[in-house]
Short mmCIF file of C-alpha atoms in Angstrom, two decimals:
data_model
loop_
_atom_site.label_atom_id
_atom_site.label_comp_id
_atom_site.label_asym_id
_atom_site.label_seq_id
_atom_site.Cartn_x
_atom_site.Cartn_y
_atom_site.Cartn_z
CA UNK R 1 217.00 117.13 281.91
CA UNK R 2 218.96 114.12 282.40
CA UNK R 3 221.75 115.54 285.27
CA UNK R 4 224.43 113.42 286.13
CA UNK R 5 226.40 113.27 289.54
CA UNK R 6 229.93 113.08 289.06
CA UNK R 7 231.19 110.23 290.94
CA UNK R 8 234.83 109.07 292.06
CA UNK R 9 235.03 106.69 289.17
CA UNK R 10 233.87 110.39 286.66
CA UNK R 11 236.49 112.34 288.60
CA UNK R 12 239.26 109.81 287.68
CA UNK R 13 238.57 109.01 284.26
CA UNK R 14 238.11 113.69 283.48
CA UNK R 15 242.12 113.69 285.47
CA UNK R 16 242.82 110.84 282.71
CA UNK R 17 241.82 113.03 280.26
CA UNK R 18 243.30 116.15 281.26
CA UNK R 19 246.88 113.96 281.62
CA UNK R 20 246.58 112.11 278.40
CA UNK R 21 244.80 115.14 276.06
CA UNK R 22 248.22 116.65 274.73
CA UNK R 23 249.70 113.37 274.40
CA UNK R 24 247.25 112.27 272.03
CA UNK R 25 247.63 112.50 268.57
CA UNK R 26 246.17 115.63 266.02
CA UNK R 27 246.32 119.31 267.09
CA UNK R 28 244.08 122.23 266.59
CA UNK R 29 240.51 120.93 265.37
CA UNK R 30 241.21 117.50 266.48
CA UNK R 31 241.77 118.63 269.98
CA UNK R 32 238.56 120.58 270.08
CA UNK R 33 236.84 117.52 268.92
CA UNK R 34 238.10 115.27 271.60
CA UNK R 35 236.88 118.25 274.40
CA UNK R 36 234.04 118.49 272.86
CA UNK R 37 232.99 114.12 272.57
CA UNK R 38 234.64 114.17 276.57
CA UNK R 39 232.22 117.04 277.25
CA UNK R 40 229.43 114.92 276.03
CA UNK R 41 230.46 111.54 277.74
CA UNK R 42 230.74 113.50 280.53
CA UNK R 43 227.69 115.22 280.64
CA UNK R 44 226.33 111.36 279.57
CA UNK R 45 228.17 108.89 282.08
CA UNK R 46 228.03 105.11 281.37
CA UNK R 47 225.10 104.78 279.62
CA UNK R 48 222.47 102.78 281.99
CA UNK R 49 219.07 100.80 282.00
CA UNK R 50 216.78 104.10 281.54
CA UNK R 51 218.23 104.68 278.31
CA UNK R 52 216.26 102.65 275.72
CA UNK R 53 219.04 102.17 273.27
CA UNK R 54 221.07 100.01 276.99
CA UNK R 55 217.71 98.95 278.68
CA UNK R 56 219.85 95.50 278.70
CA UNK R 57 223.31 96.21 278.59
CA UNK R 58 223.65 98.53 281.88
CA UNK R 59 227.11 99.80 282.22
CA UNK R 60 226.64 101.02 285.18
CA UNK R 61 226.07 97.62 286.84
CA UNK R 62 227.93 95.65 284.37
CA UNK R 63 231.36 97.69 283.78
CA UNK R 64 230.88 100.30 286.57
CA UNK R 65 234.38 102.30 285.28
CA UNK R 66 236.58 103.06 282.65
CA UNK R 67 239.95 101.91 283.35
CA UNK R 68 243.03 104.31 283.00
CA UNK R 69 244.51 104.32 279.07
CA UNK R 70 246.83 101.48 278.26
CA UNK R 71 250.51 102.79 277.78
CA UNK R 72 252.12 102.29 274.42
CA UNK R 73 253.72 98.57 274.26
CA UNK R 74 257.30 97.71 274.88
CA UNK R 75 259.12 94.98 273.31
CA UNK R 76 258.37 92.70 275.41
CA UNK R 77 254.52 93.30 274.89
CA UNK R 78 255.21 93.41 271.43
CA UNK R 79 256.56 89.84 271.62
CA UNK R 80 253.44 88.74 273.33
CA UNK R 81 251.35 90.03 270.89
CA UNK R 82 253.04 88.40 268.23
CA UNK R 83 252.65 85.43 269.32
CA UNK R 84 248.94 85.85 269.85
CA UNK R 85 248.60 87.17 266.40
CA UNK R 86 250.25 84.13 265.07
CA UNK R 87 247.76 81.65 267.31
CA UNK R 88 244.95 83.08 265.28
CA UNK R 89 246.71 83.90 262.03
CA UNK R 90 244.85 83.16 258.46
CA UNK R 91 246.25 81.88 255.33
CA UNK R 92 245.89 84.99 252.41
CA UNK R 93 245.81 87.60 254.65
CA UNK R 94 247.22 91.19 254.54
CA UNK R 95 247.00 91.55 258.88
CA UNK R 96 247.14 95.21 260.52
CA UNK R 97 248.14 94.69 264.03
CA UNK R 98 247.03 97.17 266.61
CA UNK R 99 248.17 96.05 269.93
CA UNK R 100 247.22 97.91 273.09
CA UNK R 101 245.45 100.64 271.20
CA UNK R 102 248.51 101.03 269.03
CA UNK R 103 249.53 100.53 265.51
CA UNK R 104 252.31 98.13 265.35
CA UNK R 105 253.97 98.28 261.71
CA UNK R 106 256.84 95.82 262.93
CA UNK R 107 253.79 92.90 263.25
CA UNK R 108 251.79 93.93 260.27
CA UNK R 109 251.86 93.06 256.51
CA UNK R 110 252.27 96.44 254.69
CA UNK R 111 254.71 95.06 251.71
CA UNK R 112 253.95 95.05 248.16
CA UNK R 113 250.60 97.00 248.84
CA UNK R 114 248.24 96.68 245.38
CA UNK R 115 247.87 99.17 243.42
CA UNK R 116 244.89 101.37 244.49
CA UNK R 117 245.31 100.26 247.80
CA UNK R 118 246.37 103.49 250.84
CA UNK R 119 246.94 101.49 254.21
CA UNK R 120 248.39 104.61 257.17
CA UNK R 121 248.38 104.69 261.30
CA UNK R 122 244.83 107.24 262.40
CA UNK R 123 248.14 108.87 264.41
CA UNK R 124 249.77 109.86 261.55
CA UNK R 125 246.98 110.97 259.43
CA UNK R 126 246.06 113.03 262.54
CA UNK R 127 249.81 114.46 262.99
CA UNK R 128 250.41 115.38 259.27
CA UNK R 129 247.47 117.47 259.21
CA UNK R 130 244.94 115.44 256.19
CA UNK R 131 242.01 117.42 257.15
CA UNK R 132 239.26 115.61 255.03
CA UNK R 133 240.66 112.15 256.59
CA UNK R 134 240.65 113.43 260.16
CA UNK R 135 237.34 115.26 260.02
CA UNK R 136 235.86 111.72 258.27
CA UNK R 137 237.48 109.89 261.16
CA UNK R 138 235.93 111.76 264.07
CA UNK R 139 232.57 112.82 262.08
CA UNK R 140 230.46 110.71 265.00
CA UNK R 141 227.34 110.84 267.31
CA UNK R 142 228.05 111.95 270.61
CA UNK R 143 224.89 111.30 271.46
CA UNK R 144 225.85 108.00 272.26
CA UNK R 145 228.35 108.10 275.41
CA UNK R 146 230.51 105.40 274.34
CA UNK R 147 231.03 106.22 270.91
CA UNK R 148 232.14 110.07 272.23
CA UNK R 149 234.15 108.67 274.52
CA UNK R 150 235.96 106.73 272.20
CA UNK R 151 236.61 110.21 270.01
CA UNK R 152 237.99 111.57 272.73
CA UNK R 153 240.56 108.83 274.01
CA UNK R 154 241.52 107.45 270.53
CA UNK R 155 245.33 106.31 270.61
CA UNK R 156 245.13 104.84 266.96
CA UNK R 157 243.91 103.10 264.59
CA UNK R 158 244.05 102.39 260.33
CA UNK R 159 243.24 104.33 257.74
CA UNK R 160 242.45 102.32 254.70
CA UNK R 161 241.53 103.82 251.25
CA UNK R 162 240.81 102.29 248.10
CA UNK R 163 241.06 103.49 244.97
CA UNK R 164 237.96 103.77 242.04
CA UNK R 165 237.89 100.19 240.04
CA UNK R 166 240.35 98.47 242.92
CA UNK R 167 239.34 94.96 243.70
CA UNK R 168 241.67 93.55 246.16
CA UNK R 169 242.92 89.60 245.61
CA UNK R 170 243.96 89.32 249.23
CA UNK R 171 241.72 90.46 252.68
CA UNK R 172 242.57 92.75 255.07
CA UNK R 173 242.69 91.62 258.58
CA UNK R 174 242.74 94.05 261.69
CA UNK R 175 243.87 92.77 264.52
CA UNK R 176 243.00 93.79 268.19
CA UNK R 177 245.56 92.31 270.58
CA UNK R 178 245.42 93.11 274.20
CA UNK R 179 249.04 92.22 276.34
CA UNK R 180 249.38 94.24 278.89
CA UNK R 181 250.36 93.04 282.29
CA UNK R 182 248.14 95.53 284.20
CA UNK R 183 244.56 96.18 283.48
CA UNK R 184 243.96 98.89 281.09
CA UNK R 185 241.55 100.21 278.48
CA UNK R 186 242.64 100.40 274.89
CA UNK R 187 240.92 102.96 272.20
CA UNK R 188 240.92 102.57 268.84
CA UNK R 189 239.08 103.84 265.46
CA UNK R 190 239.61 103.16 262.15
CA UNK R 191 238.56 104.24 259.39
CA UNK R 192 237.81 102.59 255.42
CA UNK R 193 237.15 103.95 252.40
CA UNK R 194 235.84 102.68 249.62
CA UNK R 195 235.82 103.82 246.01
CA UNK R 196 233.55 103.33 243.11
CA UNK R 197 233.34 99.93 242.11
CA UNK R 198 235.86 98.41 244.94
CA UNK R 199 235.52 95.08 245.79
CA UNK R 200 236.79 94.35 249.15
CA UNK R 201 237.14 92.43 252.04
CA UNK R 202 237.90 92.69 255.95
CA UNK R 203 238.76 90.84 258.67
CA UNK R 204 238.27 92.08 262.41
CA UNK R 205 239.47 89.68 265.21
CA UNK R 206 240.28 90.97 268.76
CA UNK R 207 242.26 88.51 271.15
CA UNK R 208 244.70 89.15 274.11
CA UNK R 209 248.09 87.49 274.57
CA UNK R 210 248.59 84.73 277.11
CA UNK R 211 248.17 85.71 280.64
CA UNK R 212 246.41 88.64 280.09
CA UNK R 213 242.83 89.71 282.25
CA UNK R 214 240.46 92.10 282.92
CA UNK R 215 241.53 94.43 280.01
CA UNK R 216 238.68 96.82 278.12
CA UNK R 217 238.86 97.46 274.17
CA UNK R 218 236.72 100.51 273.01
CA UNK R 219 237.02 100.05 268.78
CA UNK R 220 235.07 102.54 266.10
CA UNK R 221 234.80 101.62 262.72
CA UNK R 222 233.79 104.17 260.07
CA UNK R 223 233.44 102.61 256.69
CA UNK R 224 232.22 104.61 253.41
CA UNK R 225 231.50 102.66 250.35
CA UNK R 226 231.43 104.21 247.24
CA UNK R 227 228.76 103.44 244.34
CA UNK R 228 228.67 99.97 242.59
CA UNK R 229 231.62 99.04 245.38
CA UNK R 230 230.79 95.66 247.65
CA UNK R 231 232.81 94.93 251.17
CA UNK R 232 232.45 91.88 253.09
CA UNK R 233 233.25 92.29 256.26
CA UNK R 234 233.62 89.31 258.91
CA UNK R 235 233.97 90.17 262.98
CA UNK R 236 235.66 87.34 265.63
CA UNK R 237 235.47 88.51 269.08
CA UNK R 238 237.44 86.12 271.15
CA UNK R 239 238.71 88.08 274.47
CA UNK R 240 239.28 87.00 277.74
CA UNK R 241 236.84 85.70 279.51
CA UNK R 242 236.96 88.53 281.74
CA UNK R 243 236.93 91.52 279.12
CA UNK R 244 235.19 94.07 278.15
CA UNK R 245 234.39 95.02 274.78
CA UNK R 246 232.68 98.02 273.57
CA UNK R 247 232.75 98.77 269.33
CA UNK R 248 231.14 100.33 266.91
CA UNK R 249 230.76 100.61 263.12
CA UNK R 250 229.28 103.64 261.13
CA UNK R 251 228.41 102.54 257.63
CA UNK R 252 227.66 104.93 254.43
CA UNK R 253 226.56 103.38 251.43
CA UNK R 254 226.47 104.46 248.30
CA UNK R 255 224.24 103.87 245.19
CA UNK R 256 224.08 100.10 244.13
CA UNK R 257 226.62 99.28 246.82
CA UNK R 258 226.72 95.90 248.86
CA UNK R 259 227.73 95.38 252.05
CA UNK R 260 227.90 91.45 253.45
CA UNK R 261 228.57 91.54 257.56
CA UNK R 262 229.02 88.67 259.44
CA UNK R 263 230.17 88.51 263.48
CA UNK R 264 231.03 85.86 265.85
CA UNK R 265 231.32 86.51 269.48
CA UNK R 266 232.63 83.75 271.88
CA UNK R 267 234.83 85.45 273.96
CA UNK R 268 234.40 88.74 276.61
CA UNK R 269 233.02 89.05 279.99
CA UNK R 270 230.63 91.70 278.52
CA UNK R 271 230.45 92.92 275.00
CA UNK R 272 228.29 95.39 273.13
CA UNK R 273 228.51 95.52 269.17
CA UNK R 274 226.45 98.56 267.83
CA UNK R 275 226.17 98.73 263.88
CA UNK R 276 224.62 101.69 262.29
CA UNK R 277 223.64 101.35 258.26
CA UNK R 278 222.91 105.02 256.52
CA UNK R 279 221.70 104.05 252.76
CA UNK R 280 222.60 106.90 251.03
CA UNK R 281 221.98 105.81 247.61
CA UNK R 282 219.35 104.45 245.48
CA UNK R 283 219.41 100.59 245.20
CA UNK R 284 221.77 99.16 247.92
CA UNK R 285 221.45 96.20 249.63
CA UNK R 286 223.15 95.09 252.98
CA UNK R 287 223.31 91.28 254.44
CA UNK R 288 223.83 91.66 258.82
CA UNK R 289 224.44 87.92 259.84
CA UNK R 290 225.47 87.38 263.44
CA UNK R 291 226.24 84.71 265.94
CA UNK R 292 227.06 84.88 269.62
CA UNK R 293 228.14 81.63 271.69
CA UNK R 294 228.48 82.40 275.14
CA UNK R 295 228.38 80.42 278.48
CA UNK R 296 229.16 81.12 282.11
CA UNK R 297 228.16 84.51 283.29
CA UNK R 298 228.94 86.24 279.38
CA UNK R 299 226.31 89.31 278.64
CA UNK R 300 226.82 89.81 274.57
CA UNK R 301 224.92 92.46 272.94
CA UNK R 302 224.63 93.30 269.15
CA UNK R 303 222.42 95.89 268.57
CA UNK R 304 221.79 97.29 264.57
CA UNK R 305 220.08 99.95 263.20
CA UNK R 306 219.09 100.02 259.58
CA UNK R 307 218.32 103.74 258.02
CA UNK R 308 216.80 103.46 254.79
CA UNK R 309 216.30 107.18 253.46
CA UNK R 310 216.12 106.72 250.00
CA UNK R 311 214.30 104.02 247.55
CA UNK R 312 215.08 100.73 246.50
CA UNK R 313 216.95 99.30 248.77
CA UNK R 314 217.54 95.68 250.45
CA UNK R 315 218.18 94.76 254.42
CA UNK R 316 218.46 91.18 255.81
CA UNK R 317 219.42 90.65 258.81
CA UNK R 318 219.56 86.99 260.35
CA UNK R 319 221.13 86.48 264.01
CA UNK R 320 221.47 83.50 266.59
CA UNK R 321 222.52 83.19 270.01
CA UNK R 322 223.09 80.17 271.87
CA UNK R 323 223.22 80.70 275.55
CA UNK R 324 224.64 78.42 277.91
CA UNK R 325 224.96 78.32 282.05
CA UNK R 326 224.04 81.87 283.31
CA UNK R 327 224.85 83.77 280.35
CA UNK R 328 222.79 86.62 278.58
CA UNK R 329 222.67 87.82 274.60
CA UNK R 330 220.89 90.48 273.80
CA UNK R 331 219.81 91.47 269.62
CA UNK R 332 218.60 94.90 269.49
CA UNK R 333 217.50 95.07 265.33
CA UNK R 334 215.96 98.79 264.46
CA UNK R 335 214.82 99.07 260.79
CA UNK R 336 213.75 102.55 260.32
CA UNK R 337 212.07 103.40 256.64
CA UNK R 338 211.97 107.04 256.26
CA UNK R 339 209.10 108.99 253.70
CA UNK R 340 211.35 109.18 250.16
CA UNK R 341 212.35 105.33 250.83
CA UNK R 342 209.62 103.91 248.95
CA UNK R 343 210.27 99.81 247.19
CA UNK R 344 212.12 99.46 250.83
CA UNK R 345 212.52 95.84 251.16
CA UNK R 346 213.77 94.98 254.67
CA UNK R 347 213.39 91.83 257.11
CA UNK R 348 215.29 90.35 260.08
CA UNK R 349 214.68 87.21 262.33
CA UNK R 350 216.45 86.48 265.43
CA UNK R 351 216.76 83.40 267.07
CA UNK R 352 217.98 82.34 270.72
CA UNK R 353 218.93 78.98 271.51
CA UNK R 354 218.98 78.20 275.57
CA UNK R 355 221.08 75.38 276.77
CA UNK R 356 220.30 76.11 280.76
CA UNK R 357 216.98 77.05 282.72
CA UNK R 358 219.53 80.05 283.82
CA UNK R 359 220.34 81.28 280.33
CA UNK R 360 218.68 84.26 279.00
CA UNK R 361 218.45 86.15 275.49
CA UNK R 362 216.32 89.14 274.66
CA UNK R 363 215.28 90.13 271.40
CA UNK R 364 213.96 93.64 270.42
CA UNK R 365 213.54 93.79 266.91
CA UNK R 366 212.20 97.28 265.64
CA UNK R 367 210.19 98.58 262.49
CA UNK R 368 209.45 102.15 262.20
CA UNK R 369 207.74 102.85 258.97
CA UNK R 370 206.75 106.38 257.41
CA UNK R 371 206.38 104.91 253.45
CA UNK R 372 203.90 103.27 252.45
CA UNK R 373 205.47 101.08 249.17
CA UNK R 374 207.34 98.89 251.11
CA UNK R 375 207.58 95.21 252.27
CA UNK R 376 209.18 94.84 255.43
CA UNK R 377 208.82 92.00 258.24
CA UNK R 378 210.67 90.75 261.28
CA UNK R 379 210.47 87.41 263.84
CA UNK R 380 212.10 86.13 266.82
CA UNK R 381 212.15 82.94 268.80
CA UNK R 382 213.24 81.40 271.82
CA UNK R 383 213.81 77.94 273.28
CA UNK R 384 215.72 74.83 273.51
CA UNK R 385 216.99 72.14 271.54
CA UNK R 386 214.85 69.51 270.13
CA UNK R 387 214.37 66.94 272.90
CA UNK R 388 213.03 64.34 270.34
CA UNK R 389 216.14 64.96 267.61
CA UNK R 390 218.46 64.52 270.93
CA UNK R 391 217.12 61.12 271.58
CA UNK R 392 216.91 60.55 268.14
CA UNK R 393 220.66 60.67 268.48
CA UNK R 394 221.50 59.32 270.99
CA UNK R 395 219.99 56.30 270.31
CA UNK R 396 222.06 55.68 267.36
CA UNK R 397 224.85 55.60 270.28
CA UNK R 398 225.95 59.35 269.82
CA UNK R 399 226.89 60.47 273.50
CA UNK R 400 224.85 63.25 274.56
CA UNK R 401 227.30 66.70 274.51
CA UNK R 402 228.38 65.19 270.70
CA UNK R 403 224.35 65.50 269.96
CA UNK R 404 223.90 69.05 270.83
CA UNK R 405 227.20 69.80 269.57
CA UNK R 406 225.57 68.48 266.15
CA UNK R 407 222.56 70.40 266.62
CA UNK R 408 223.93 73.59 267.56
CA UNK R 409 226.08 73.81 264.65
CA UNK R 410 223.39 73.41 262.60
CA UNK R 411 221.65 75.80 264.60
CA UNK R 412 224.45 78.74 263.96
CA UNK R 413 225.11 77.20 259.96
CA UNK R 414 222.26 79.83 258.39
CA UNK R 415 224.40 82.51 259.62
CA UNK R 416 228.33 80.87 259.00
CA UNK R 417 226.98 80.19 255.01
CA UNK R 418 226.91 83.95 254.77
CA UNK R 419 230.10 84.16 254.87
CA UNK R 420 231.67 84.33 250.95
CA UNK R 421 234.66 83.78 251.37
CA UNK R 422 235.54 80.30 251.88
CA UNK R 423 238.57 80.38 254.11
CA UNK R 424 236.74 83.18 256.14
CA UNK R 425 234.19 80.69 256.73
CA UNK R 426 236.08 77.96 257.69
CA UNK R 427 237.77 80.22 260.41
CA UNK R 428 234.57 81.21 261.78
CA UNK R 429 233.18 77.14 261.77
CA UNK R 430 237.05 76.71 263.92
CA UNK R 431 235.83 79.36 266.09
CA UNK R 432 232.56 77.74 266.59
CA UNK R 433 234.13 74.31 267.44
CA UNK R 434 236.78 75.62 269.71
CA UNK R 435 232.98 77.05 271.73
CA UNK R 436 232.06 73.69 271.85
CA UNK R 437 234.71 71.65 272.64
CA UNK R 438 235.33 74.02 275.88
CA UNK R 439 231.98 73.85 276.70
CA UNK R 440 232.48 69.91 276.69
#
C-alpha cells in the first residue's frame, strides 16, 4: 500500500479545497465528483519518481506544491489578457478566451456561430443542470493524481458540440491566458464533441500577459469524435519561462474517424503533456506529431498512450526535441494492442537533438502486444548536429548560430508538415523561429 504523509504543502492545498468547494460551479453529483477526484489526489500526492508513468517528471522535486486557486479576473486583468491574446492572435480564427481559469465571453468570438456548431462556459453547463454533458466532462481517471485533481478544482472551461454532417470553414482557437499579479494556479477542462462525419479543427495556445511569473495552468481536454468525423488539433505552449504546466487530453474515437495532433512546446519552466487515444471503432487512424524546443533549465514532458481495442486501425506517432543549455525533454510513447485488435498497424520514432554536453532527453517508447495480426514498430535516437554539414556551412560564409538555426529547422520540419492547415503551420514555423532567434 502506497501511504502518503500529509505534509504542510497537503494540509494547505485540502483548506483550499474545503474554502473554494461551494464556490465552484455544479451541485449535487458534480460536488460528489470533485470529493471524490480530491479524495484520490489526496490519497495520491504529487505524483513522484517511483511511479513509472513520472519516473522523469518528479513533482515532488520539480513543482513541490500546488499554489492557492487564481481568483476570477477583474478588468484590469481582463485588459491584460487582451492584449496578450491579440500578441498571438491568428488570421480565420473563431478564439475562446479563458483567462485565469475563467471563461471570458467579452474577449472571445461567439458571433454568427455556424450552423451545427454549440460553443457554452463548463460553468454553465454545470449550473443549468445538462447531466449527460457534465457526467461526459468529469468521466476521468483518478488514478492519475493530476488529472483528479484537476476534476476537483475545475473553475471552467468550453463546451463545444458539433452537430452530425457539420464541417466547420473557420478553426476554433482556445486560449489559455495567465495575468494575474500574484502567483496562482488556474484549472480548466473542456470538453468537444464531435458528430458523425464532422470535420473540424482546433487550436490550443496558452500564454500569460506581460509581467506575469511563476503562475501554474492545470488544463483537461476530453474530446469524442463521432464515426467518419476527422479533427485536427494543433497545441502551442508558450508560458513563462518560469511556469508550470500540467494538461491532459482524453480522446474517443469512433469508427473510421481521424484524428491529426500536432504540439509545440517552447515555453514553461516545467511542463507535462499526457495524451490518451481509446480506438473505439473499427478502422480509425490517428497522426501524434510533436515538437519541444527548450533551453535553460526547461524539463518538457509529452507522454502518449495509444489503446487499440478493436481491429483495423492506424497510429503514427513522430516526435523531436531539441535540447539546449541544461534543459531536459522527456517522450513517454505507450502503444498497447489488446486481443480483438487484430490488422493493428502502429509505429512511432522519437528523436532528440542535444545542443549542450548538459542537455538531456529521455525516450521510453512502449509496445505491449496481446494480437498476433499486427505490424507494429518503434525507434529512438539521440545526438547532436552534424559537425561535417556545420562546416559545410560555414564555409560557404554562413555564421555559425545561422547554421544550426538551418539545421534545426530542418530537424523539427517532419513534424511542422503535419500540420494541414496551412496558416496553422505557418504559426507553428513563427513559433519555432521566435525559439531560435532568443536562443541567438
Amino acid at each position: 500500500m502506497n501511504v502518503v504523509a500529509k505534509t504542510e504543502t497537503g494540509r494547505a492545498l485540502g483548506d483550499t479545497f474545503a474554502l473554494v468547494c461551494d464556490r465552484l460551479p455544479g451541485k449535487g453529483k458534480i460536488s460528489d465528483q470533485r470529493r471524490q477526484a480530491f479524495d484520490a489526489y489526496e490519497r495520491l500526492g504529487l505524483p513522484h519518481r517511483r511511479i513509472e508513468d513520472w519516473k522523469y517528471t518528479d513533482l515532488r522535486a520539480l513543482m513541490r506544491e500546488v499554489l492557492p486557486l487564481a481568483p476570477a479576473p477583474d478588468a484590469a486583468a481582463l485588459k491584460r489578457a487582451a492584449a496578450a491574446a491579440k500578441s498571438r492572435a491568428i488570421d480565420g480564427v473563431r478564439r475562446l478566451v479563458l483567462v485565469d481559469g475563467t471563461f471570458a465571453p467579452a474577449l472571445s468570438d461567439l458571433g454568427k456561430l455556424e450552423k451545427g456548431l454549440s460553443i457554452r462556459a463548463l460553468s454553465e453547463v454545470l449550473e443549468t443542470g445538462d447531466g449527460a454533458l457534465s457526467a461526459q466532462a468529469f468521466a476521468s481517471d483518478n488514478s492519475n493524481p493530476m488529472i483528479a485533481l484537476n476534476g476537483a478544482m475545475a473553475t471552467d472551461g468550453v463546451v463545444v458540440e458539433i452537430a452530425d454532417g457539420t464541417v466547420l470553414s473557420r478553426p476554433l482557437q482556445i486560449v489559455h491566458v495567465a495575468s494575474g499579479t500574484t502567483p496562482a494556479a488556474m484549472f480548466t477542462r473542456s470538453l468537444l464533441r464531435l458528430g458523425r462525419d464532422v470535420g473540424a479543427t482546433l487550436v490550443e495556445s496558452y500564454l500569460a500577459a506581460d509581467g506575469v511569473k511563476a503562475y501554474q495552468a492545470h488544463d483537461a481536454l476530453v474530446v469524442a469524435i463521432g464515426d467518419n468525423a476527422r479533427l485536427d488539433h494543433v497545441r502551442l505552449v508558450e508560458d513563462t519561462v518560469d511556469a508550470f504546466n500540467i494538461s491532459s487530453a482524453t480522446v474517443s474515437l469512433g469508427a473510421h474517424a481521424h484524428l491529426n495532433t500536432f504540439g509545440m512546446t517552447t515555453g514553461g519552466h516545467v511542463s507535462r503533456y499526457q495524451l490518451t487515444v481509446a480506438f473505439a471503432g473499427e478502422g480509425s487512424k490517428v497522426e501524434t506529431n510533436g515538437v519541444n524546443l527548450i533551453k535553460g533549465t526547461q524539463h518538457a514532458d509529452t507522454t502518449l498512450f495509444m489503446d487499440h481495442a478493436v481491429p483495423d486501425c492506424t497510429s503514427r506517432e513522430i516526435f523531436r526535441a531539441v535540447v539546449d543549455g541544461r534543459a531536459h525533454s522527456v517522450f513517454q510513447g505507450r502503444i498497447i494492442v489488446r486481443p480483438d485488435a487484430q490488422k493493428t498497424d502502429a509505429k512511432m520514432m522519437t528523436r532528440a537533438l542535444l545542443l549542450s554536453d548538459e542537455a538531456e532527453a529521455d525516450n521510453k517508447p512502449e509496445l505491449e502486444i496481446f494480437a498476433d495480426d499486427v505490424t507494429c514498430g518503434h525507434g529512438a535516437t539521440t545526438g547532436a548536429l552534424d559537425e561535417s554539414l556545420l562546416f559545410y556551412m560555414r564555409a560557404r560564409g554562413l555564421p555559425e548560430k545561422e547554421a544550426q538555426a538551418l539545421l534545426i529547422q530542418a530537424f523539427v520540419g517532419e513534424a511542422i508538415e503535419t500540420i494541414v492547415n496551412d496558416d496553422l503551420r505557418e504559426v507553428a514555423i513563427s513559433t519555432a523561429q521566435r525559439w531560435l532567434e532568443a536562443r541567438a
